PDB file of C-alpha atoms and ligand atoms in Angstrom:
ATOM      1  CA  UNK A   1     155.212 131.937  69.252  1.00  0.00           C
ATOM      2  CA  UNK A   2     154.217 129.551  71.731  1.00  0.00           C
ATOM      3  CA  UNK A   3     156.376 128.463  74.855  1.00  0.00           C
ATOM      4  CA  UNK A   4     156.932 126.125  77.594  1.00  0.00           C
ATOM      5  CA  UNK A   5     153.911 127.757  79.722  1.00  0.00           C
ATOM      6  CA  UNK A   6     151.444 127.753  76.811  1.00  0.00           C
ATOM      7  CA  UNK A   7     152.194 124.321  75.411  1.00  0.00           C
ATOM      8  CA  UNK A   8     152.613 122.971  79.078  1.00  0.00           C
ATOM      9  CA  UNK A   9     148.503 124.518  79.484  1.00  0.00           C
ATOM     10  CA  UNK A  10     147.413 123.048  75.569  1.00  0.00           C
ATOM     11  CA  UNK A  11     149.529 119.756  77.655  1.00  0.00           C
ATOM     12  CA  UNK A  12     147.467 118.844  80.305  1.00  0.00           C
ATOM     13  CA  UNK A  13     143.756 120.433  78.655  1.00  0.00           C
ATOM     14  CA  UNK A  14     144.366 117.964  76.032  1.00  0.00           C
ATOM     15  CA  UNK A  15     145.615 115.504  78.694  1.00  0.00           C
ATOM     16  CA  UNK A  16     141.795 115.741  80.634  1.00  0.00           C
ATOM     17  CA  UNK A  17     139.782 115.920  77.780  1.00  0.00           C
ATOM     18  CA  UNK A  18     141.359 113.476  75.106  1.00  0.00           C
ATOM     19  CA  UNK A  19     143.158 110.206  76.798  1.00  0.00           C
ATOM     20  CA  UNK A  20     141.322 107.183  75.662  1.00  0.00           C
ATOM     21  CA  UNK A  21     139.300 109.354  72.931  1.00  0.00           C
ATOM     22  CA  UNK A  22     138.826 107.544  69.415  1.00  0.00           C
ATOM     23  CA  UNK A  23     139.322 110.225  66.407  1.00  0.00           C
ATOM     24  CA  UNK A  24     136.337 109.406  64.610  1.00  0.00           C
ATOM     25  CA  UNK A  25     137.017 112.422  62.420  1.00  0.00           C
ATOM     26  CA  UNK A  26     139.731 113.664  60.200  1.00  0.00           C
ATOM     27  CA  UNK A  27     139.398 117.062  58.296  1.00  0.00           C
ATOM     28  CA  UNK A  28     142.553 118.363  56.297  1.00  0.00           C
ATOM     29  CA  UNK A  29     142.395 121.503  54.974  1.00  0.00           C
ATOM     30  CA  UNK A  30     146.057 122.405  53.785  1.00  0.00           C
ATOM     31  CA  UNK A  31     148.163 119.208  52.845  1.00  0.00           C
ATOM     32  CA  UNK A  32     151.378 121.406  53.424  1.00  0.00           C
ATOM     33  CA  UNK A  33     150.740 121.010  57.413  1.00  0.00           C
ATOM     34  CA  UNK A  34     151.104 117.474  57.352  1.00  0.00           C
ATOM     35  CA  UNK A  35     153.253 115.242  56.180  1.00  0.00           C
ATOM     36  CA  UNK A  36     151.905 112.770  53.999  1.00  0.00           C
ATOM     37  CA  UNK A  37     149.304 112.848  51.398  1.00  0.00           C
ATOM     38  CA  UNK A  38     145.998 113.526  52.948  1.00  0.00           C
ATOM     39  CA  UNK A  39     144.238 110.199  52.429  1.00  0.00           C
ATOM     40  CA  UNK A  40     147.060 108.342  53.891  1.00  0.00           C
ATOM     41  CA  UNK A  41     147.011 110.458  56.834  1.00  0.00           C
ATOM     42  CA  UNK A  42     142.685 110.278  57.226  1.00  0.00           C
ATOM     43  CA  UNK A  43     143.068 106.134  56.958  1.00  0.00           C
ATOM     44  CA  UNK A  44     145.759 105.815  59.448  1.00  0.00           C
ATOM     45  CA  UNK A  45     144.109 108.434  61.632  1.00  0.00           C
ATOM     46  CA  UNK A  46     140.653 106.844  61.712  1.00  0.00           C
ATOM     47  CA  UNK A  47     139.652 104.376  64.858  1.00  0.00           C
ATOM     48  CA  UNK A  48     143.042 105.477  66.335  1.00  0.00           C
ATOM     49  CA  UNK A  49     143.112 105.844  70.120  1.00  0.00           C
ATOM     50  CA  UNK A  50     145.008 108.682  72.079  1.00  0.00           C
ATOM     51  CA  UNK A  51     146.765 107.299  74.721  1.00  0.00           C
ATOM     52  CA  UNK A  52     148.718 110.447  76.257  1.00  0.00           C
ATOM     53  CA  UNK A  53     150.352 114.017  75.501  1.00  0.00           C
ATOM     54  CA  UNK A  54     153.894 114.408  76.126  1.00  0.00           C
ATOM     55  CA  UNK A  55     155.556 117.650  75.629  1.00  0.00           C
ATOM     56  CA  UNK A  56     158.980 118.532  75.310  1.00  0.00           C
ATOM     57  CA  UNK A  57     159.925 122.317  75.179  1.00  0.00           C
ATOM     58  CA  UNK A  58     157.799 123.657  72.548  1.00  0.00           C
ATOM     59  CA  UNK A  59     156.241 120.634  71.126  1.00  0.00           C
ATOM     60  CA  UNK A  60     153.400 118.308  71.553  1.00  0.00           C
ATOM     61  CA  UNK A  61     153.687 114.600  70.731  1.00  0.00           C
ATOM     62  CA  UNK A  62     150.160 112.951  70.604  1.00  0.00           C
ATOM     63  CA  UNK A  63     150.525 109.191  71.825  1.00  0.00           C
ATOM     64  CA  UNK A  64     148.276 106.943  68.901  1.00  0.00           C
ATOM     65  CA  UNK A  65     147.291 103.328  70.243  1.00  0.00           C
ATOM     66  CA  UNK A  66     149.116 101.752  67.015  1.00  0.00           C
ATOM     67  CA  UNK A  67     152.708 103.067  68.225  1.00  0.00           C
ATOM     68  CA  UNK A  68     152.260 106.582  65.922  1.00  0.00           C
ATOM     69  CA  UNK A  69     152.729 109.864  66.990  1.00  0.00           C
ATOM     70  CA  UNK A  70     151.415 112.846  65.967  1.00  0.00           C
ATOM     71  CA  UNK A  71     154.343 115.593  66.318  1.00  0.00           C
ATOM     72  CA  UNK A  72     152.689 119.177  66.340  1.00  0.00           C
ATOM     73  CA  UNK A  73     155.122 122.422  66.573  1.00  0.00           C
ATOM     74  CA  UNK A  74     152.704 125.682  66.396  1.00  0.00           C
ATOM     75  CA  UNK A  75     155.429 127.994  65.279  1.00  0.00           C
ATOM     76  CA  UNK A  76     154.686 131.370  64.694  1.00  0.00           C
ATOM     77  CA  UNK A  77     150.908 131.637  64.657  1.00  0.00           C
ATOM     78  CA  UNK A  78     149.494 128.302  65.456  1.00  0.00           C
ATOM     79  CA  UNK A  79     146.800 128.070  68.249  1.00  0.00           C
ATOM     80  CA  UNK A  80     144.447 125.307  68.847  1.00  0.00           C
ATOM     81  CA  UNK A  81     140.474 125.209  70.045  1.00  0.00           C
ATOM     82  CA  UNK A  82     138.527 122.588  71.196  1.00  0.00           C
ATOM     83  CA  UNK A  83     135.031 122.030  71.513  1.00  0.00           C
ATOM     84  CA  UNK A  84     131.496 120.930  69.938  1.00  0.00           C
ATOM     85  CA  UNK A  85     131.392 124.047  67.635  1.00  0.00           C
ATOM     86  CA  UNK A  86     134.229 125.487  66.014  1.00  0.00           C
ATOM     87  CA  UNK A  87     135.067 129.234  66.672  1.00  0.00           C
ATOM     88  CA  UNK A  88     135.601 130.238  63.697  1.00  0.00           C
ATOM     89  CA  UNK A  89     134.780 128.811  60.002  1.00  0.00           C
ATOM     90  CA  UNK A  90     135.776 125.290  59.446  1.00  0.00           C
ATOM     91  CA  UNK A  91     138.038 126.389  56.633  1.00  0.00           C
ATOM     92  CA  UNK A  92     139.799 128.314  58.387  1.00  0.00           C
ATOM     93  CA  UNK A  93     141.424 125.502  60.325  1.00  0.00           C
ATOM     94  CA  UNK A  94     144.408 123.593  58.686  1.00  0.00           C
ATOM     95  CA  UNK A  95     143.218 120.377  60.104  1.00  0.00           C
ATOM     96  CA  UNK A  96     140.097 118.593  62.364  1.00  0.00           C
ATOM     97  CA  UNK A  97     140.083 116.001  64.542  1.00  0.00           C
ATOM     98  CA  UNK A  98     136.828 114.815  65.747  1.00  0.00           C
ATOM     99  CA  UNK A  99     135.944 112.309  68.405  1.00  0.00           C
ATOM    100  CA  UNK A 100     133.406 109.631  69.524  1.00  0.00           C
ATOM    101  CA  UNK A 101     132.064 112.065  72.060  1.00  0.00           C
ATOM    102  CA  UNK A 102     130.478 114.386  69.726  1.00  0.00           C
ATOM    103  CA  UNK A 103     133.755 117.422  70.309  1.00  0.00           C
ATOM    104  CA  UNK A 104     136.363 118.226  67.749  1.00  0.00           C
ATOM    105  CA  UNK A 105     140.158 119.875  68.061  1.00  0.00           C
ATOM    106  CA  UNK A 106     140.487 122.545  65.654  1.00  0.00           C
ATOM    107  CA  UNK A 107     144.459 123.794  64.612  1.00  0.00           C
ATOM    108  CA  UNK A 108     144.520 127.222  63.415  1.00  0.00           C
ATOM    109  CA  UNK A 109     147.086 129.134  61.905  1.00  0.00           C
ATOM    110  CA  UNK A 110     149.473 126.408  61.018  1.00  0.00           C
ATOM    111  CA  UNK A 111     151.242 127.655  58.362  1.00  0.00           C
ATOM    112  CA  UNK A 112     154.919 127.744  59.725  1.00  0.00           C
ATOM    113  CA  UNK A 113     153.815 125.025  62.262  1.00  0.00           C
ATOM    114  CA  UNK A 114     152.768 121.769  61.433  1.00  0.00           C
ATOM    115  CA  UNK A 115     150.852 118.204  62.679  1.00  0.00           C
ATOM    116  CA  UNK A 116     152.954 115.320  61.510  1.00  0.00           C
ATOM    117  CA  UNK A 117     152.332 111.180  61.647  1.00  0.00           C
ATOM    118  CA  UNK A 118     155.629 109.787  62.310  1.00  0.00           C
ATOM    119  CA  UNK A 119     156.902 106.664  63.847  1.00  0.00           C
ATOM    120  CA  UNK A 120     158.441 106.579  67.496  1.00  0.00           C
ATOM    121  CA  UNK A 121     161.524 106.190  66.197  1.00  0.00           C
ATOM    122  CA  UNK A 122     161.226 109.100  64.126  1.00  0.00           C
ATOM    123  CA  UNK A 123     159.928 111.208  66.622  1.00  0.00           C
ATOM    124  CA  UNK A 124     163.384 110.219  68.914  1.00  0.00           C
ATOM    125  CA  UNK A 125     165.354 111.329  65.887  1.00  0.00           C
ATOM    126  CA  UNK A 126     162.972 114.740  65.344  1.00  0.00           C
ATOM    127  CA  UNK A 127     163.518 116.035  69.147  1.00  0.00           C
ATOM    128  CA  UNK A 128     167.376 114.535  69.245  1.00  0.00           C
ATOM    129  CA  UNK A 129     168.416 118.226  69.099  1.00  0.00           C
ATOM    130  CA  UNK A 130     166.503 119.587  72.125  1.00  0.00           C
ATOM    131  CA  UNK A 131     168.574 120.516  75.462  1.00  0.00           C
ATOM    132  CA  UNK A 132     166.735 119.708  78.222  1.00  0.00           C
ATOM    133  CA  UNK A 133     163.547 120.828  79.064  1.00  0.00           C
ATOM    134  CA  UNK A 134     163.549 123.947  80.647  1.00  0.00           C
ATOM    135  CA  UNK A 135     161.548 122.919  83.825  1.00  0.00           C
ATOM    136  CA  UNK A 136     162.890 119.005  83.933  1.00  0.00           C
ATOM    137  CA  UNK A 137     163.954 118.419  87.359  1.00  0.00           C
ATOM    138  CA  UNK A 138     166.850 116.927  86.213  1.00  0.00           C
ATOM    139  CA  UNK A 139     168.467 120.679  85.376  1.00  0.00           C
ATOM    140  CA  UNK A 140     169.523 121.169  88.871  1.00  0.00           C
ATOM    141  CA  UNK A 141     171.644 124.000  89.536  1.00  0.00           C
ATOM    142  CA  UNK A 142     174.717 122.579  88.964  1.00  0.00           C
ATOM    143  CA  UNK A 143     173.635 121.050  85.936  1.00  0.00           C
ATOM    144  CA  UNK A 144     172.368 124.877  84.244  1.00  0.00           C
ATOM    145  CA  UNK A 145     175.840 126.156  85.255  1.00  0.00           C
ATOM    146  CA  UNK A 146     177.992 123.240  84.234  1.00  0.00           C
ATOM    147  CA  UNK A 147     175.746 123.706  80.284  1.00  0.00           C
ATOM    148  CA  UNK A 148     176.588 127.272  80.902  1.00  0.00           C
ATOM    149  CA  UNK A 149     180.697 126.800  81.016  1.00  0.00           C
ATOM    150  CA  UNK A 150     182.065 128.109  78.594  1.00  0.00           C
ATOM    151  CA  UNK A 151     179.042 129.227  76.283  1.00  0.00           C
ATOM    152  CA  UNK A 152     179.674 132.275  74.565  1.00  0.00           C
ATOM    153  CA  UNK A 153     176.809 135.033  73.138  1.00  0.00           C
ATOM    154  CA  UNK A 154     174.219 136.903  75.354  1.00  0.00           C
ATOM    155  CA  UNK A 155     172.276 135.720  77.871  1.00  0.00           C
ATOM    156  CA  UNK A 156     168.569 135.847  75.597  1.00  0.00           C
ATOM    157  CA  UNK A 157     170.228 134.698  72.751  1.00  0.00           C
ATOM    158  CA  UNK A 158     171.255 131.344  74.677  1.00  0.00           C
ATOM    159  CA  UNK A 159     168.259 131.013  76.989  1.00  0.00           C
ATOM    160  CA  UNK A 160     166.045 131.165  73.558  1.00  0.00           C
ATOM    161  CA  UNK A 161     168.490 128.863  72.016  1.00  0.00           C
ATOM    162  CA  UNK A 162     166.369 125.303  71.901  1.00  0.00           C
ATOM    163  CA  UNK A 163     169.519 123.335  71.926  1.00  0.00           C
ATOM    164  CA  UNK A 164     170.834 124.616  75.417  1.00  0.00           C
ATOM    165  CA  UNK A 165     167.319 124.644  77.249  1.00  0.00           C
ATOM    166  CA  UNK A 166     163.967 123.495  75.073  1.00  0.00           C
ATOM    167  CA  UNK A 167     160.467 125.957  75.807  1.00  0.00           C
ATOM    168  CA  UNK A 168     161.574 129.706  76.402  1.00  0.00           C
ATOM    169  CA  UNK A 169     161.275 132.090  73.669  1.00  0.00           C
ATOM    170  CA  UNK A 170     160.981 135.515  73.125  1.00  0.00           C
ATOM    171  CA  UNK A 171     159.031 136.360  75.670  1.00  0.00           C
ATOM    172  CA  UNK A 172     159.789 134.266  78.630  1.00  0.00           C
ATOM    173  CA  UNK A 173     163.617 135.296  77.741  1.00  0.00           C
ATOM    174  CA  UNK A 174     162.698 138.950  78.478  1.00  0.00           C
ATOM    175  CA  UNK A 175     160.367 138.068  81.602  1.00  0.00           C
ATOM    176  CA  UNK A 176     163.274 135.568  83.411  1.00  0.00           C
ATOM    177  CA  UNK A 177     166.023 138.291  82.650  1.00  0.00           C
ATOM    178  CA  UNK A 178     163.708 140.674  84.179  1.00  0.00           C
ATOM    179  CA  UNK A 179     163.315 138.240  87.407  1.00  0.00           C
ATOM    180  CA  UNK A 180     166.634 137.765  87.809  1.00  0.00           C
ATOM    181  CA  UNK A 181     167.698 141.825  87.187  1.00  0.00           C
ATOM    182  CA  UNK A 182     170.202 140.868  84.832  1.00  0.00           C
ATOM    183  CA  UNK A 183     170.621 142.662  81.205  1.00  0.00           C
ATOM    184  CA  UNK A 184     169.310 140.519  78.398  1.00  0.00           C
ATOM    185  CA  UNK A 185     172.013 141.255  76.280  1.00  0.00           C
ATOM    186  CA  UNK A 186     174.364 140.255  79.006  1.00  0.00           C
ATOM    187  CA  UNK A 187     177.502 138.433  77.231  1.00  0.00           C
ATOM    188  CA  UNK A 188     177.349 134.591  79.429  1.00  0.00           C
ATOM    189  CA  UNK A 189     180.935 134.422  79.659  1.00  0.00           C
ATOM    190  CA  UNK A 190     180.532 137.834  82.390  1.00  0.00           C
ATOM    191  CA  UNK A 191     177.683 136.467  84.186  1.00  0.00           C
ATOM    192  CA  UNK A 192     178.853 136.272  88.398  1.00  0.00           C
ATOM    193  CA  UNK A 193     177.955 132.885  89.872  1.00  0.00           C
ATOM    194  CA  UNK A 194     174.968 134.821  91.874  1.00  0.00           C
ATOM    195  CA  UNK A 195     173.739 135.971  88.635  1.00  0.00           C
ATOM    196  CA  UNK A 196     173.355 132.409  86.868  1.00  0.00           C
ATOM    197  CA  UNK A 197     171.906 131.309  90.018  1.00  0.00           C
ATOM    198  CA  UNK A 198     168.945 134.424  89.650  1.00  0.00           C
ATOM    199  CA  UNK A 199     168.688 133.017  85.994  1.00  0.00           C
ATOM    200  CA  UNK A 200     168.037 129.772  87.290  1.00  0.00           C
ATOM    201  CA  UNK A 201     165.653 129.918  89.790  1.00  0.00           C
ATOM    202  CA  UNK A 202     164.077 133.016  87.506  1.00  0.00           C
ATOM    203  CA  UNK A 203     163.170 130.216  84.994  1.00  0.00           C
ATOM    204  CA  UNK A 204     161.470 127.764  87.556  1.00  0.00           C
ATOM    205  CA  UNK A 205     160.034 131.072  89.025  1.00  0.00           C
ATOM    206  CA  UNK A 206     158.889 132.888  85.713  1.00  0.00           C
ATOM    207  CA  UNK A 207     157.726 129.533  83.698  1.00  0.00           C
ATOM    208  CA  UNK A 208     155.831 127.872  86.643  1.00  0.00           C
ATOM    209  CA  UNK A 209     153.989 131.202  87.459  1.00  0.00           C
ATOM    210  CA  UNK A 210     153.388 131.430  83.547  1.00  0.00           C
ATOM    211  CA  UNK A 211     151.650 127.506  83.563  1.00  0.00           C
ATOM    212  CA  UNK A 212     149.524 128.797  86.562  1.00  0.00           C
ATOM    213  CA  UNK A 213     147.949 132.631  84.907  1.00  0.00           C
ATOM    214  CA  UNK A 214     147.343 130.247  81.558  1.00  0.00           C
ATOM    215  CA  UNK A 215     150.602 131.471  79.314  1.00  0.00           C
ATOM    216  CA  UNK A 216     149.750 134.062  77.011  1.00  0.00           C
ATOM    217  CA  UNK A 217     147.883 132.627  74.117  1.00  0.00           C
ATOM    218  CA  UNK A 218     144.933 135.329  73.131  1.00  0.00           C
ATOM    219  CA  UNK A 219     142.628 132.290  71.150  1.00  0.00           C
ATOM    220  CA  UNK A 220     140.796 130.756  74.428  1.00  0.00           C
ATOM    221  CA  UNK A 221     140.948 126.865  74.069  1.00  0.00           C
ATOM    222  CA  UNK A 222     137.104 125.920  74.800  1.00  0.00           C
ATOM    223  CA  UNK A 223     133.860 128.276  74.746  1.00  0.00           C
ATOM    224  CA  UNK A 224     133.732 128.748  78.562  1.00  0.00           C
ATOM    225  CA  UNK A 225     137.660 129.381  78.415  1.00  0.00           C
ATOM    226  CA  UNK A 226     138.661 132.335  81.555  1.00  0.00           C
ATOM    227  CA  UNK A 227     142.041 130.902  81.830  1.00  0.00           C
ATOM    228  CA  UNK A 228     143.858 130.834  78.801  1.00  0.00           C
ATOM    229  CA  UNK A 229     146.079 133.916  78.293  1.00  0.00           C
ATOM    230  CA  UNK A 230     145.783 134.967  81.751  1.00  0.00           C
ATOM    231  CA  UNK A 231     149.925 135.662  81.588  1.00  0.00           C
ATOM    232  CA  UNK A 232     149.626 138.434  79.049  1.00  0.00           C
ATOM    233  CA  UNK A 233     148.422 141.337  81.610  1.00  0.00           C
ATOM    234  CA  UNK A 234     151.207 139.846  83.698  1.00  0.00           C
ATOM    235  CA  UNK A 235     153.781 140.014  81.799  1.00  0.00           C
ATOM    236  CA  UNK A 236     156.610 142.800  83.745  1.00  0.00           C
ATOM    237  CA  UNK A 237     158.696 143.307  80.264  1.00  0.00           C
ATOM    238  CA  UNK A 238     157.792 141.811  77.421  1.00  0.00           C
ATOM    239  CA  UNK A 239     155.556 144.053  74.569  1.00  0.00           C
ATOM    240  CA  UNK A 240     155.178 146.751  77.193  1.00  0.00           C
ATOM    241  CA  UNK A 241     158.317 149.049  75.893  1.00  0.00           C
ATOM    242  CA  UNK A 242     157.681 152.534  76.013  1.00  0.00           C
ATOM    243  CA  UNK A 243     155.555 151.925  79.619  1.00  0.00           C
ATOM    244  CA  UNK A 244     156.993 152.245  83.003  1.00  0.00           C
ATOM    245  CA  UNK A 245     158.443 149.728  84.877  1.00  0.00           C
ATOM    246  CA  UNK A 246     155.767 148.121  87.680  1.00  0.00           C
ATOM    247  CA  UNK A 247     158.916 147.692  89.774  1.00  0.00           C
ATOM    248  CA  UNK A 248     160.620 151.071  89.383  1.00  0.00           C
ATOM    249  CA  UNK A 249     159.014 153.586  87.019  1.00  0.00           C
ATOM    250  CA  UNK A 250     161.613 153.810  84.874  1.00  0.00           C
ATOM    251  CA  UNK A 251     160.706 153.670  81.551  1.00  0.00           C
ATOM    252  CA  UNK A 252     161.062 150.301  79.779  1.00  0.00           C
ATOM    253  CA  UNK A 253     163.203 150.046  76.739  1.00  0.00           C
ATOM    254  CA  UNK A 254     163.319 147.847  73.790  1.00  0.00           C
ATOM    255  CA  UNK A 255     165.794 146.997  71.528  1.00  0.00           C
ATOM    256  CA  UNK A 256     166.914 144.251  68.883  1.00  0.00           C
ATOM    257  CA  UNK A 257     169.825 141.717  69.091  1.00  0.00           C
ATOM    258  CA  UNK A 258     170.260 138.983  66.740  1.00  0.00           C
ATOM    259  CA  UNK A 259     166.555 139.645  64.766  1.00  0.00           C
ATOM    260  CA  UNK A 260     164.453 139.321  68.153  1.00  0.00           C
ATOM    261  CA  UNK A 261     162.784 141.879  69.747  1.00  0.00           C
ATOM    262  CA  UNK A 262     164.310 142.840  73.426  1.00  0.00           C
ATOM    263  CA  UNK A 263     162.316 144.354  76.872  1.00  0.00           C
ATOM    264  CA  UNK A 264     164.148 145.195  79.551  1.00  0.00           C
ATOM    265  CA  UNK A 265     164.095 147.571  82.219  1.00  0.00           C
ATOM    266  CA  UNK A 266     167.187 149.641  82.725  1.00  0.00           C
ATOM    267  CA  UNK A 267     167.479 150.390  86.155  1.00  0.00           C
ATOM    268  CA  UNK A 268     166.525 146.903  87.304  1.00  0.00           C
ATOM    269  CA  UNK A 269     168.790 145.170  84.850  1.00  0.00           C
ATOM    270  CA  UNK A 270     171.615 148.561  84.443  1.00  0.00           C
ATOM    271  CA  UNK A 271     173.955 147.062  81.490  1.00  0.00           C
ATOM    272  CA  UNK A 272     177.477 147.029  83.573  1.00  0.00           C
ATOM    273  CA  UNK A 273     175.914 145.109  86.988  1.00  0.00           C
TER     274      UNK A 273
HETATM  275 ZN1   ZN B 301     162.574 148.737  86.854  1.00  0.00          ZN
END
């Protein structure tokens, strides 16, 4: 699934190519996506102006010119493309936007994930939930540990937990536990202060590096795309159990705690530091 680094890249693409673009086109393919009966959605759609993209965490709130947003959460499996020609077969893209210069944004693979027209008052009530965003200057230091008091659970379980910090997942969980050499399965309530203070530069460290190589998406965004998914071969943990550690050699292990999949090396993040 998506995180902060990928969404953060779709963020500012989008950002460059579509502020001030009219959607002149409006394709739905699969009514389930969004969230209102297809003709509704085309009408209001149509002649609308993008103002901005704002993301919070793991989601991407499209700014219309008539006080809408468009709220889209990929999930597991969503990717977007953008571009005069569509990568793949038009039907196999839940819904098209086109616009008055001649290029189109394609979302694939929404199934779980979806592309609703809400108010911006419902959008407010739809994100209420989120913690902070993961890389929002305003999570200082003291902040992180003063969310962390008294939390109980393991360390990936919490940093993946939306509520407490909004944009790591799976894989960035495994890749700032890695950073910081602590055990992902680490209960929070044992973390030493130097350890939360690893974990919380690792996220800064980890994310921001992540936003730089392109995240990890495989689908590239546009035809001359050589950025997007530039994380995955960087990636020190995550999918590579079974390999040996780039650090140490040791082999890395992988495991399962509360239904996600966990990386970790165990020499550079032993169980009882
Ligand atoms: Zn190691």
């Amino acid at each position: 699934m998506p995180e902060l680094p990928e969404m953060e890249h779709y963020r500012s693409r989008l950002s460059h190519l579509l502020c001030g673009q009219q959607v002149t086109g409006v394709v739905v393919n699969r009514e389930g996506t969004i969230n209102e009966p297809a003709e509704v959605f085309k009408a209001s759609l149509l002649g609308r102006v993008i103002l901005f993209v704002e993301r919070r965490g793991k989601h991407l709130l499209f700014h219309l010119d008539d006080g809408y947003r468009l709220h889209l959460h990929l999930m597991l499996g969503g990717w977007m493309s953008y571009g005069e020609q569509a990568p793949k077969k038009l039907s196999q893209y839940q819904v098209i936007l086109s616009f008055g210069n001649g290029v189109s944004l394609y979302f694939g693979g929404l199934r779980l994930g979806y592309l609703h027209r809400i108010t911006a008052k419902a959008a407010i009530e739809e994100l209420k939930e989120l913690g902070p965003d993961a890389l929002d200057p305003r999570l200082t230091l003291e902040a992180f540990r003063k969310r962390l008091a008294g939390k109980k659970g393991k360390l990936k379980t919490t940093l993946t937990d939306q509520r407490f910090v909004s944009g790591i997942g799976n894989c960035y969980s495994d890749e700032i536990a890695f950073d910081a050499n602590v055990f992902p399965a680490a209960a929070v309530s044992g973390l030493k202060d130097e350890e939360i203070e690893r974990i919380y530069h690792s996220i800064r460290n980890v994310l921001t590096a992540a936003i730089e190589a392109g995240g990890y998406m495989e689908q590239p965004f546009t035809s001359d795309d050589t950025v997007t998914g530039g994380f995955n071969d960087l990636c020190q943990v995550y999918d590579r159990g079974d390999e040996p550690c780039r650090v140490c050699g040791t082999t890395i292990q992988h495991e399962t705690i509360t239904g996600r999949k966990m990386f970790y090396c165990p020499t550079c993040q032993p169980k009882g530091a």
